[in-house]
Short mmCIF file of C-alpha atoms in Angstrom, two decimals:
data_model
loop_
_atom_site.label_atom_id
_atom_site.label_comp_id
_atom_site.label_asym_id
_atom_site.label_seq_id
_atom_site.Cartn_x
_atom_site.Cartn_y
_atom_site.Cartn_z
CA MET A 1 53.44 -35.92 -23.81
CA ARG A 2 51.46 -33.49 -26.14
CA LEU A 3 50.21 -30.39 -25.28
CA LEU A 4 46.13 -30.20 -26.97
CA ARG A 5 43.77 -27.45 -27.41
CA LEU A 6 40.42 -28.86 -27.21
CA ARG A 7 37.47 -26.96 -27.47
CA VAL A 8 35.13 -28.47 -24.55
CA ASN A 9 31.73 -27.22 -23.88
CA GLY A 10 32.28 -23.95 -25.63
CA ASP A 11 35.72 -23.16 -23.99
CA VAL A 12 39.14 -23.40 -25.29
CA VAL A 13 40.80 -25.60 -23.13
CA PRO A 14 44.73 -26.40 -22.96
CA VAL A 15 45.51 -29.77 -21.46
CA ALA A 16 48.56 -31.75 -21.93
CA ALA A 17 48.02 -35.75 -22.11
CA PRO A 18 49.92 -38.57 -24.10
CA SER A 19 49.56 -39.14 -27.58
CA HIS A 20 48.01 -43.01 -27.03
CA TRP A 21 45.25 -40.99 -24.27
CA THR A 22 41.66 -41.31 -25.88
CA LEU A 23 39.14 -38.21 -25.42
CA LEU A 24 37.52 -40.16 -22.36
CA GLU A 25 41.20 -40.13 -20.45
CA VAL A 26 41.52 -36.50 -20.94
CA LEU A 27 37.84 -35.56 -20.06
CA ARG A 28 37.79 -37.71 -17.19
CA TYR A 29 41.28 -37.52 -15.72
CA ARG A 30 42.63 -34.50 -16.67
CA LEU A 31 39.70 -32.25 -17.14
CA GLY A 32 37.68 -33.52 -14.25
CA LEU A 33 34.40 -34.09 -16.57
CA THR A 34 33.28 -37.38 -15.08
CA GLY A 35 29.77 -37.11 -16.40
CA SER A 36 31.15 -39.09 -19.44
CA LYS A 37 31.18 -42.95 -18.32
CA GLN A 38 34.13 -45.38 -18.95
CA GLY A 39 31.84 -48.94 -18.90
CA CYS A 40 33.23 -51.39 -21.52
CA ASP A 41 35.91 -49.06 -22.49
CA LYS A 42 35.75 -50.85 -26.05
CA GLY A 43 33.16 -49.57 -28.01
CA ASP A 44 30.08 -51.87 -26.96
CA CYS A 45 28.11 -50.02 -24.49
CA GLY A 46 27.56 -46.29 -25.31
CA ALA A 47 28.07 -44.58 -21.78
CA CYS A 48 31.07 -42.45 -23.11
CA THR A 49 29.39 -40.82 -25.77
CA VAL A 50 30.09 -37.58 -26.33
CA LEU A 51 29.00 -35.11 -29.32
CA LEU A 52 32.17 -33.99 -31.69
CA ASP A 53 30.37 -31.27 -34.08
CA LYS A 54 27.22 -31.93 -33.05
CA LYS A 55 27.40 -35.61 -33.91
CA PRO A 56 27.32 -38.60 -31.22
CA VAL A 57 30.80 -40.48 -30.97
CA LEU A 58 32.41 -42.95 -28.46
CA SER A 59 35.02 -40.95 -26.58
CA CYS A 60 36.73 -44.36 -25.71
CA LEU A 61 37.78 -45.08 -28.99
CA THR A 62 38.49 -41.43 -30.22
CA LEU A 63 41.89 -40.47 -29.37
CA ALA A 64 42.02 -37.49 -27.65
CA ALA A 65 44.54 -35.57 -29.94
CA LEU A 66 42.20 -36.21 -33.05
CA ALA A 67 39.50 -34.32 -31.09
CA GLU A 68 41.56 -31.58 -31.69
CA GLY A 69 39.75 -28.90 -34.03
CA HIS A 70 36.23 -30.12 -33.43
CA GLU A 71 33.79 -28.70 -30.68
CA VAL A 72 33.31 -31.36 -28.51
CA THR A 73 29.88 -31.29 -26.14
CA THR A 74 29.92 -33.47 -23.03
CA ILE A 75 27.16 -33.96 -20.58
CA GLU A 76 28.59 -31.18 -18.41
CA GLY A 77 27.55 -28.56 -21.57
CA LEU A 78 24.52 -29.41 -22.30
CA THR A 79 22.33 -27.37 -19.57
CA PRO A 80 25.02 -24.20 -20.15
CA ALA A 81 24.51 -24.15 -23.91
CA HIS A 82 20.67 -24.07 -23.36
CA LEU A 83 20.98 -21.21 -21.11
CA ARG A 84 23.47 -19.34 -23.28
CA ALA A 85 20.57 -19.96 -26.34
CA GLY A 86 18.49 -17.95 -23.86
CA GLY A 87 16.41 -20.95 -22.23
CA ARG A 88 15.37 -21.44 -18.92
CA GLY A 89 16.18 -24.56 -16.45
CA ALA A 90 17.55 -27.88 -17.76
CA ASP A 91 18.33 -28.56 -20.96
CA PRO A 92 14.90 -30.03 -21.91
CA ILE A 93 16.36 -33.52 -22.96
CA GLN A 94 17.58 -33.47 -19.63
CA ASP A 95 14.60 -31.95 -18.05
CA ALA A 96 12.17 -34.64 -19.96
CA PHE A 97 14.63 -37.38 -18.51
CA ASP A 98 14.24 -36.23 -15.03
CA ARG A 99 10.57 -35.97 -15.06
CA CYS A 100 9.48 -39.23 -16.72
CA GLY A 101 12.08 -41.11 -14.15
CA ALA A 102 14.26 -42.12 -17.14
CA LEU A 103 16.90 -43.45 -15.28
CA GLN A 104 17.42 -46.52 -12.57
CA CYS A 105 21.17 -46.69 -11.97
CA GLY A 106 21.81 -43.67 -14.03
CA PHE A 107 25.01 -45.02 -15.91
CA CYS A 108 23.80 -44.74 -19.25
CA GLN A 109 22.20 -41.66 -19.05
CA PRO A 110 24.88 -38.93 -19.77
CA GLY A 111 25.59 -41.18 -23.34
CA MET A 112 21.61 -41.62 -24.08
CA MET A 113 20.88 -37.91 -23.07
CA LEU A 114 23.84 -36.62 -25.60
CA SER A 115 22.54 -39.25 -28.56
CA ALA A 116 19.06 -37.65 -28.25
CA ARG A 117 20.31 -34.56 -28.41
CA ALA A 118 22.26 -35.01 -31.54
CA LEU A 119 18.92 -36.69 -32.98
CA LEU A 120 16.62 -33.72 -32.38
CA ALA A 121 19.37 -31.27 -33.87
CA LYS A 122 19.13 -33.54 -37.21
CA ASN A 123 15.40 -34.18 -36.46
CA PRO A 124 13.32 -32.33 -34.14
CA ARG A 125 10.31 -34.72 -34.97
CA PRO A 126 11.36 -38.04 -34.92
CA THR A 127 8.95 -41.04 -34.85
CA ARG A 128 9.31 -43.85 -32.06
CA PRO A 129 11.62 -45.87 -34.56
CA GLU A 130 13.41 -43.07 -35.34
CA ILE A 131 14.40 -42.36 -31.56
CA GLN A 132 15.24 -45.94 -31.00
CA ALA A 133 17.66 -46.08 -34.05
CA ALA A 134 19.44 -42.87 -32.52
CA LEU A 135 19.53 -44.66 -29.18
CA ALA A 136 20.95 -47.88 -30.62
CA GLY A 137 24.12 -47.58 -29.78
CA ASN A 138 23.69 -46.80 -25.95
CA LEU A 139 23.00 -50.02 -23.73
CA CYS A 140 21.02 -49.59 -20.72
CA ARG A 141 22.03 -52.44 -18.47
CA CYS A 142 19.25 -51.65 -15.92
CA THR A 143 16.59 -51.89 -19.01
CA GLY A 144 14.72 -49.17 -18.44
CA TYR A 145 14.48 -48.40 -22.38
CA THR A 146 10.52 -47.81 -22.39
CA GLN A 147 11.17 -44.39 -19.83
CA ILE A 148 14.03 -43.54 -21.85
CA LEU A 149 12.37 -43.48 -25.20
CA GLU A 150 9.26 -41.51 -23.45
CA ALA A 151 11.46 -38.62 -22.16
CA VAL A 152 12.97 -38.35 -25.70
CA GLU A 153 8.98 -38.41 -26.88
CA LEU A 154 7.92 -35.68 -24.25
CA ALA A 155 10.94 -33.43 -25.21
CA VAL A 156 9.79 -33.66 -29.00
CA ALA A 157 6.25 -32.73 -27.89
CA GLU A 158 7.34 -30.03 -25.62
CA SER A 159 9.79 -28.49 -28.04
CA GLY A 160 6.84 -28.52 -30.32
CA GLY A 161 4.21 -26.81 -28.04
CA ALA A 162 2.18 -29.90 -27.27
CA ALA A 163 2.77 -30.82 -23.77
CA VAL A 164 2.20 -34.28 -22.93
CA GLN A 165 1.42 -35.84 -19.85
CA PRO A 166 3.98 -38.67 -18.59
CA ALA A 167 2.30 -41.78 -17.64
CA ASP A 168 0.68 -42.32 -14.10
CA GLY A 169 2.78 -42.86 -11.41
CA ARG A 170 5.64 -40.50 -12.42
CA ARG A 171 5.88 -36.95 -11.80
CA GLY A 172 3.76 -34.50 -14.16
CA ALA A 173 6.30 -31.51 -13.83
CA ARG A 174 9.79 -30.77 -11.80
CA GLY A 175 9.30 -30.99 -8.19
CA ALA A 176 5.86 -31.77 -8.24
CA SER A 177 4.70 -35.47 -7.42
CA MET B 1 38.97 -50.01 -17.40
CA LEU B 2 41.20 -50.86 -20.84
CA ARG B 3 43.89 -48.56 -22.01
CA ALA B 4 45.80 -48.54 -24.82
CA PRO B 5 49.48 -49.31 -24.77
CA LYS B 6 51.80 -46.65 -25.51
CA PHE B 7 52.21 -45.16 -29.06
CA GLU B 8 53.05 -42.20 -30.45
CA LEU B 9 50.70 -40.27 -32.69
CA ALA B 10 50.97 -38.37 -36.18
CA THR B 11 48.54 -36.40 -37.86
CA PRO B 12 49.68 -35.90 -41.67
CA THR B 13 48.10 -33.59 -43.27
CA SER B 14 48.75 -35.23 -47.07
CA LEU B 15 48.58 -38.46 -48.30
CA GLY B 16 52.60 -38.00 -49.37
CA GLU B 17 53.57 -37.22 -45.76
CA ALA B 18 51.28 -40.21 -44.41
CA ILE B 19 53.06 -42.78 -46.66
CA ALA B 20 56.65 -41.22 -46.11
CA LEU B 21 55.68 -41.67 -42.21
CA LEU B 22 54.60 -45.14 -42.42
CA ALA B 23 57.88 -46.05 -44.72
CA GLU B 24 60.04 -45.23 -42.22
CA ALA B 25 58.28 -46.80 -39.48
CA GLY B 26 57.95 -49.96 -41.33
CA PRO B 27 56.37 -52.79 -38.98
CA SER B 28 56.22 -50.44 -35.97
CA GLY B 29 53.89 -48.16 -37.82
CA MET B 30 49.77 -48.63 -38.43
CA VAL B 31 47.36 -46.68 -39.77
CA ILE B 32 43.95 -45.08 -38.00
CA ALA B 33 41.11 -44.31 -39.96
CA GLY B 34 37.91 -43.84 -37.78
CA GLY B 35 39.57 -46.29 -34.99
CA THR B 36 36.46 -47.92 -34.23
CA ASP B 37 38.71 -51.41 -35.40
CA LEU B 38 41.76 -50.32 -33.83
CA MET B 39 41.00 -48.73 -30.54
CA PRO B 40 39.76 -51.96 -28.90
CA ASN B 41 42.42 -53.92 -30.87
CA LEU B 42 45.09 -51.91 -29.21
CA LYS B 43 43.26 -52.09 -25.93
CA HIS B 44 43.22 -55.88 -26.27
CA GLU B 45 47.10 -55.64 -26.93
CA LEU B 46 46.35 -57.69 -30.01
CA PHE B 47 48.64 -54.96 -31.80
CA THR B 48 51.62 -52.91 -30.08
CA PRO B 49 52.73 -50.39 -32.87
CA SER B 50 54.67 -47.51 -31.81
CA LEU B 51 53.81 -45.15 -33.96
CA VAL B 52 50.16 -44.71 -35.41
CA VAL B 53 49.44 -42.39 -38.58
CA SER B 54 45.86 -40.96 -38.41
CA LEU B 55 44.50 -40.23 -41.97
CA ALA B 56 41.56 -37.83 -40.66
CA ARG B 57 43.35 -34.57 -41.80
CA ILE B 58 44.41 -35.96 -45.74
CA PRO B 59 41.54 -34.15 -47.84
CA GLU B 60 41.87 -36.52 -50.52
CA LEU B 61 40.44 -39.29 -48.68
CA HIS B 62 37.13 -37.77 -48.17
CA GLY B 63 34.20 -37.37 -50.67
CA ILE B 64 32.02 -39.78 -52.59
CA ARG B 65 31.87 -38.75 -56.42
CA ARG B 66 30.49 -39.75 -60.00
CA ALA B 67 33.07 -39.90 -62.33
CA THR B 68 33.22 -39.09 -65.78
CA ASP B 69 32.32 -43.02 -66.94
CA GLY B 70 29.31 -43.11 -64.61
CA SER B 71 31.86 -44.83 -61.91
CA LEU B 72 31.14 -44.23 -58.25
CA VAL B 73 34.58 -43.21 -56.42
CA ILE B 74 34.30 -43.08 -52.89
CA GLY B 75 37.37 -42.03 -50.75
CA ALA B 76 38.54 -44.45 -48.12
CA MET B 77 37.83 -42.17 -45.29
CA SER B 78 33.85 -41.45 -45.83
CA SER B 79 32.08 -42.28 -42.68
CA LEU B 80 29.96 -45.54 -42.86
CA GLU B 81 26.97 -43.25 -41.86
CA SER B 82 27.70 -41.35 -45.17
CA ILE B 83 27.94 -44.23 -46.88
CA ALA B 84 24.48 -45.45 -45.70
CA GLU B 85 22.81 -41.93 -46.46
CA ASN B 86 24.27 -40.72 -49.66
CA ALA B 87 21.88 -40.19 -52.32
CA LEU B 88 24.41 -41.47 -55.15
CA VAL B 89 25.46 -44.58 -53.38
CA ARG B 90 21.61 -45.61 -52.40
CA GLU B 91 20.80 -45.18 -55.79
CA GLN B 92 23.77 -46.91 -57.85
CA ALA B 93 24.67 -49.07 -54.67
CA PRO B 94 22.04 -49.87 -52.42
CA ALA B 95 23.48 -53.12 -51.18
CA LEU B 96 26.49 -51.20 -50.03
CA ALA B 97 24.53 -48.23 -48.65
CA GLN B 98 22.33 -51.07 -46.76
CA ALA B 99 25.22 -53.01 -45.69
CA ALA B 100 26.51 -49.52 -43.99
CA SER B 101 23.46 -48.49 -42.57
CA LEU B 102 23.52 -52.08 -40.35
CA ILE B 103 27.52 -51.91 -39.26
CA ALA B 104 27.45 -51.43 -35.67
CA GLY B 105 25.34 -48.61 -33.75
CA PRO B 106 25.00 -44.41 -34.66
CA GLN B 107 28.36 -43.74 -32.65
CA LEU B 108 29.98 -46.05 -34.54
CA ARG B 109 28.87 -45.34 -37.87
CA SER B 110 29.54 -41.56 -37.30
CA MET B 111 32.87 -42.56 -36.88
CA GLY B 112 33.68 -45.61 -38.60
CA THR B 113 35.20 -45.62 -42.67
CA LEU B 114 34.29 -47.85 -45.35
CA GLY B 115 38.16 -48.20 -45.85
CA GLY B 116 38.43 -48.91 -42.30
CA ASN B 117 35.67 -51.66 -42.57
CA VAL B 118 37.45 -53.18 -45.97
CA LEU B 119 40.22 -53.55 -43.74
CA LEU B 120 38.72 -54.73 -40.75
CA ASP B 121 40.81 -57.36 -38.97
CA THR B 122 39.07 -60.69 -39.00
CA ARG B 123 37.68 -61.71 -35.42
CA CYS B 124 37.38 -64.69 -33.38
CA GLN B 125 35.89 -65.04 -29.76
CA TRP B 126 39.14 -66.70 -28.83
CA TYR B 127 41.00 -63.47 -30.20
CA ASN B 128 39.08 -60.27 -29.70
CA GLN B 129 39.63 -60.42 -26.06
CA THR B 130 42.22 -58.77 -23.39
CA TYR B 131 45.62 -59.63 -22.81
CA PHE B 132 44.69 -61.27 -19.73
CA TRP B 133 41.80 -63.36 -20.96
CA ARG B 134 44.06 -64.93 -23.84
CA GLU B 135 46.92 -65.65 -21.75
CA ALA B 136 44.81 -67.47 -19.33
CA LEU B 137 44.05 -69.82 -22.19
CA GLY B 138 47.53 -70.02 -23.34
CA PHE B 139 47.05 -67.57 -25.97
CA CYS B 140 46.08 -68.86 -29.75
CA LEU B 141 47.34 -69.43 -33.28
CA LYS B 142 46.26 -65.83 -34.67
CA LYS B 143 48.15 -64.04 -31.87
CA ASP B 144 50.72 -64.47 -29.21
CA GLY B 145 50.50 -68.72 -29.24
CA SER B 146 50.10 -71.58 -31.37
CA LYS B 147 47.06 -73.51 -29.69
CA TYR B 148 44.17 -74.02 -31.64
CA HIS B 149 40.83 -73.27 -29.61
CA VAL B 150 38.17 -73.79 -31.93
CA VAL B 151 37.88 -77.16 -33.79
CA GLU B 152 39.89 -80.06 -31.98
CA GLY B 153 42.70 -81.13 -34.07
CA GLY B 154 42.67 -78.16 -36.29
CA ALA B 155 45.69 -76.49 -37.48
CA LYS B 156 44.62 -73.44 -39.45
CA CYS B 157 43.29 -70.39 -38.33
CA VAL B 158 40.00 -69.55 -38.62
CA ALA B 159 39.13 -66.15 -37.69
CA ALA B 160 35.94 -64.61 -39.48
CA ALA B 161 36.07 -61.97 -41.81
CA SER B 162 33.37 -59.76 -40.37
CA ASN B 163 33.11 -56.66 -42.23
CA ASP B 164 29.71 -56.23 -43.75
CA SER B 165 30.93 -54.10 -46.81
CA ALA B 166 33.08 -56.56 -48.18
CA PRO B 167 30.47 -58.72 -49.64
CA ALA B 168 28.25 -55.85 -50.73
CA LEU B 169 31.50 -54.30 -52.81
CA MET B 170 31.97 -57.79 -54.47
CA THR B 171 28.68 -57.99 -56.07
CA LEU B 172 29.13 -54.38 -57.18
CA ASP B 173 32.74 -55.22 -58.76
CA ALA B 174 34.78 -52.82 -56.52
CA GLU B 175 38.07 -51.99 -57.00
CA LEU B 176 40.71 -50.84 -53.92
CA GLY B 177 43.02 -47.97 -54.87
CA PHE B 178 45.97 -48.31 -52.74
CA GLU B 179 48.85 -45.71 -52.40
CA SER B 180 52.48 -46.78 -50.79
CA ALA B 181 56.12 -45.70 -51.54
CA ALA B 182 55.97 -48.03 -54.14
CA GLY B 183 53.53 -46.35 -55.83
CA ARG B 184 49.74 -46.81 -56.82
CA ARG B 185 48.15 -49.90 -57.19
CA SER B 186 44.50 -51.02 -57.91
CA VAL B 187 42.95 -54.44 -57.18
CA ARG B 188 39.78 -56.01 -57.88
CA ILE B 189 38.10 -56.53 -54.31
CA GLU B 190 37.26 -60.25 -55.45
CA GLU B 191 41.27 -60.64 -55.85
CA PHE B 192 42.40 -59.18 -52.41
CA TRP B 193 41.07 -61.81 -49.70
CA LEU B 194 42.87 -64.53 -48.55
CA ALA B 195 41.66 -67.62 -47.03
CA ASP B 196 43.59 -67.25 -43.86
CA GLY B 197 42.00 -65.96 -40.41
CA ILE B 198 45.55 -64.99 -39.43
CA PHE B 199 45.50 -61.91 -41.90
CA ASN B 200 43.18 -62.34 -44.95
CA LYS B 201 43.98 -59.46 -47.34
CA ARG B 202 46.66 -58.83 -49.80
CA HIS B 203 47.50 -55.76 -47.88
CA ALA B 204 51.24 -54.68 -47.67
CA GLN B 205 52.95 -53.09 -44.85
CA GLY B 206 52.60 -49.42 -45.59
CA GLU B 207 49.93 -49.26 -48.28
CA ILE B 208 47.36 -46.68 -47.66
CA LEU B 209 43.68 -47.66 -49.16
CA VAL B 210 42.96 -44.34 -50.87
CA GLU B 211 39.47 -44.86 -52.85
CA LEU B 212 37.45 -47.60 -54.27
CA THR B 213 35.74 -47.52 -57.68
CA ILE B 214 32.59 -48.64 -58.08
CA PRO B 215 31.80 -49.14 -61.76
CA LYS B 216 28.70 -47.75 -63.06
CA THR B 217 25.48 -50.03 -62.54
CA PRO B 218 22.74 -50.38 -64.88
CA ALA B 219 19.46 -48.86 -64.63
CA GLY B 220 17.57 -51.78 -63.75
CA HIS B 221 20.07 -52.61 -61.04
CA ARG B 222 19.10 -53.77 -57.75
CA GLY B 223 20.42 -55.03 -54.49
CA ALA B 224 20.06 -55.69 -50.87
CA TYR B 225 22.18 -56.59 -47.68
CA GLY B 226 20.80 -58.99 -45.23
CA LYS B 227 22.64 -59.49 -41.83
CA LEU B 228 22.09 -61.97 -38.86
CA ARG B 229 23.06 -61.02 -35.50
CA GLU B 230 21.65 -61.35 -31.94
CA ARG B 231 21.08 -57.78 -31.42
CA GLY B 232 19.55 -54.98 -33.61
CA SER B 233 22.57 -53.16 -33.02
CA ILE B 234 26.29 -52.63 -32.49
CA ASP B 235 27.06 -56.39 -33.05
CA PHE B 236 29.26 -57.73 -36.11
CA PRO B 237 27.56 -60.00 -38.43
CA LEU B 238 26.89 -63.62 -37.65
CA LEU B 239 26.08 -63.83 -41.37
CA GLY B 240 25.71 -61.21 -44.16
CA VAL B 241 24.40 -61.76 -47.31
CA ALA B 242 24.55 -59.67 -50.53
CA ALA B 243 22.72 -59.84 -53.02
CA ARG B 244 22.57 -58.63 -56.90
CA LEU B 245 19.89 -58.51 -59.30
CA ASP B 246 20.01 -56.40 -62.28
CA VAL B 247 16.95 -56.43 -64.39
CA ASP B 248 16.59 -55.47 -68.12
CA ASP B 249 13.77 -53.56 -69.61
CA GLN B 250 11.71 -56.70 -70.27
CA GLY B 251 11.50 -57.31 -66.62
CA THR B 252 14.20 -60.20 -66.93
CA VAL B 253 17.24 -60.82 -64.62
CA SER B 254 20.25 -60.40 -66.62
CA ARG B 255 22.64 -60.78 -63.95
CA ALA B 256 22.43 -62.09 -60.31
CA ASP B 257 25.32 -62.40 -57.81
CA LEU B 258 25.34 -63.62 -54.36
CA VAL B 259 28.28 -63.07 -51.58
CA VAL B 260 27.97 -64.64 -48.23
CA THR B 261 30.48 -63.69 -45.08
CA ALA B 262 31.25 -64.17 -41.45
CA LEU B 263 31.42 -67.79 -41.89
CA ALA B 264 34.73 -68.31 -43.47
CA ALA B 265 38.36 -65.89 -42.91
CA ARG B 266 36.92 -64.70 -46.28
CA PRO B 267 33.80 -63.68 -48.02
CA HIS B 268 31.99 -66.31 -49.88
CA ARG B 269 30.71 -66.15 -53.79
CA VAL B 270 27.84 -68.83 -54.49
CA THR B 271 28.66 -68.95 -57.95
CA LYS B 272 25.48 -70.68 -59.31
CA ALA B 273 23.54 -67.42 -58.53
CA GLY B 274 23.70 -66.56 -62.19
CA GLU B 275 23.16 -69.55 -63.36
CA LEU B 276 19.90 -69.83 -61.70
CA LEU B 277 18.56 -66.72 -61.81
CA VAL B 278 19.55 -65.47 -65.07
CA GLY B 279 16.80 -65.43 -67.37
CA THR B 280 13.97 -65.74 -64.79
CA ARG B 281 11.68 -63.07 -64.38
CA PRO B 282 11.06 -61.70 -60.71
CA GLY B 283 7.59 -60.60 -61.59
CA ASP B 284 5.89 -57.25 -59.95
CA PRO B 285 8.31 -55.85 -57.42
CA GLN B 286 4.93 -54.04 -55.73
CA GLY B 287 3.06 -57.76 -55.97
CA GLU B 288 3.96 -61.18 -55.29
CA LEU B 289 6.95 -62.55 -56.81
CA ALA B 290 6.76 -65.05 -59.93
CA ALA B 291 6.36 -68.64 -59.22
CA GLU B 292 9.72 -69.63 -61.32
CA PHE B 293 11.85 -66.94 -59.92
CA ARG B 294 11.01 -68.19 -56.44
CA ALA B 295 11.54 -71.78 -57.47
CA ARG B 296 15.08 -71.02 -58.38
CA LEU B 297 15.85 -69.09 -55.13
CA ALA B 298 14.86 -72.14 -53.33
CA GLU B 299 17.26 -73.79 -54.96
CA LEU B 300 19.91 -71.00 -54.58
CA ALA B 301 19.12 -70.93 -51.27
CA ARG B 302 18.96 -74.71 -50.59
CA LEU B 303 23.09 -74.77 -52.31
CA ALA B 304 23.92 -71.76 -50.31
CA HIS B 305 23.38 -73.82 -47.15
CA LYS B 306 25.38 -77.05 -48.30
CA GLN B 307 28.15 -74.67 -49.29
CA CYS B 308 28.64 -72.69 -45.61
CA HIS B 309 30.18 -74.49 -42.85
CA PRO B 310 30.33 -71.72 -40.24
CA LEU B 311 32.50 -72.70 -37.09
CA GLU B 312 31.94 -71.61 -33.31
CA ASN B 313 34.48 -68.89 -34.07
CA ILE B 314 32.34 -66.01 -33.26
CA PRO B 315 29.41 -65.69 -30.76
CA GLY B 316 26.21 -67.20 -31.91
CA ASP B 317 25.61 -70.92 -32.46
CA ALA B 318 27.13 -72.05 -35.27
CA ALA B 319 24.05 -74.47 -36.21
CA TRP B 320 21.68 -71.77 -35.92
CA ARG B 321 24.14 -69.89 -38.47
CA LYS B 322 24.06 -72.39 -40.53
CA ALA B 323 20.61 -73.03 -40.46
CA MET B 324 19.80 -69.35 -40.90
CA VAL B 325 21.73 -69.10 -44.40
CA PRO B 326 18.87 -70.17 -46.88
CA VAL B 327 16.32 -68.19 -44.77
CA TYR B 328 18.85 -64.79 -45.40
CA VAL B 329 19.42 -65.57 -48.72
CA ARG B 330 15.82 -65.54 -49.75
CA ARG B 331 14.72 -62.91 -47.68
CA THR B 332 17.93 -60.77 -49.37
CA PHE B 333 17.18 -61.83 -53.15
CA GLU B 334 13.36 -61.14 -52.56
CA ALA B 335 14.28 -57.47 -51.07
CA ALA B 336 16.75 -57.13 -53.78
CA ALA B 337 13.92 -58.17 -56.31
CA ARG B 338 11.25 -55.28 -54.58
CA ARG B 339 13.69 -52.47 -54.44
CA ALA B 340 13.22 -53.00 -50.65
CA GLY B 341 15.55 -54.35 -47.93
CA PRO B 342 17.66 -54.21 -45.71
CA VAL B 343 17.21 -57.55 -44.37
CA HIS B 344 17.56 -58.56 -40.52
CA HIS B 345 15.00 -59.68 -38.03
CA LEU B 346 15.10 -57.09 -35.41
#
């Protein structure tokens, strides 16, 4: 057992965990942050994606102790960070995923949104192929990729001020149908 | 849920400290770099170390620089993402940058390291499985058993070398610099491999890969990497092809090299590449490539097809993998000639 000092979603969190535990295990079973999903648990699916210093990593393959000294961002931290930065409502990527219906079962969604967040931090105006490449490590087994790509494009377009309407049949604005 | 078996973790901050820890631990100690190969293998109980030594906090293992003699020196802990994006690597070692860009997916490239990819464990569909799965089939030659699954009556482990960086580094004459309690050692990557799926490298217990040195490539150096896989991301190679073409001032090939991988326990050099392509002129990289160059390349592709014998050791139909050898050899050399690449079908 070791005492770790992790920085998670802006907070310093002291937490005790065995050396062989992964960051995913500590997030889910010590800190109660179950937004990061335990999918394949061996690096194939991307459901456990979190950001480590703004870069997407797989928390199922990251030893918790090796996350010390880095800033960990989970899906639970996106909207609070957006609000702290003076934004309103949900993080624009979460909002766009919501409005585009970019989910079916929802299991891949936290990982998808964090990969998208990392992309936009690095490249605020990505093209469709760049979005596809950035999300290539996240599997959606419902195969709902089209709406996911559209959601990222919507977030990109709105961040540039040019609002685009989601395709027909989906809600045009939060809460409206 | 797959949990790693219990172990202790050390996070040394100097190379000397890491070497001492490993020397003391002996065979029960292992090194973790990016963890993208080791962690799944630990979860599958393919390894059960009592001590895992992390290299993440050792500054001398990081960084990419050009040495005074023009060679490229890459710290073993450089991430695969940084190899794919680094301007020096892309200019001087395009095949390596391309290979790194096709390894796994974005998350695994930001975690995984070049040193870790070079030292990647061999892979096999009978081996990279959970303990429960492996036990149900009576284990295998490589781990915990003596059963041979790949070819009936076989006697030798044929788990496949699956590191995309290895063939690219072979075309670039890379040298691997190790440090251990016994001191420093340098080995040409060419001489590093063993044709044994159980353990395919001359890598001693307790040795830490510190850096990779790539000798200066000439101004007309061109290289490319081609990777066959079932999906456009995440997958290990079903076939990897590294091509090198050095073109002199007159537009003539002065050196050519072809190394293929994922077909056997070690990467394989097709030695006739030089004989067939040196002296030819690829022609205009922007326009149509010269007929003679294309004819020699077709001959090389046929030869590579004859020399490669993939087995049903990794996912993907072996006959398909063999049929794709000449296609990928041709496309990867064409990409090199055009200063393009990487080559993949997705």
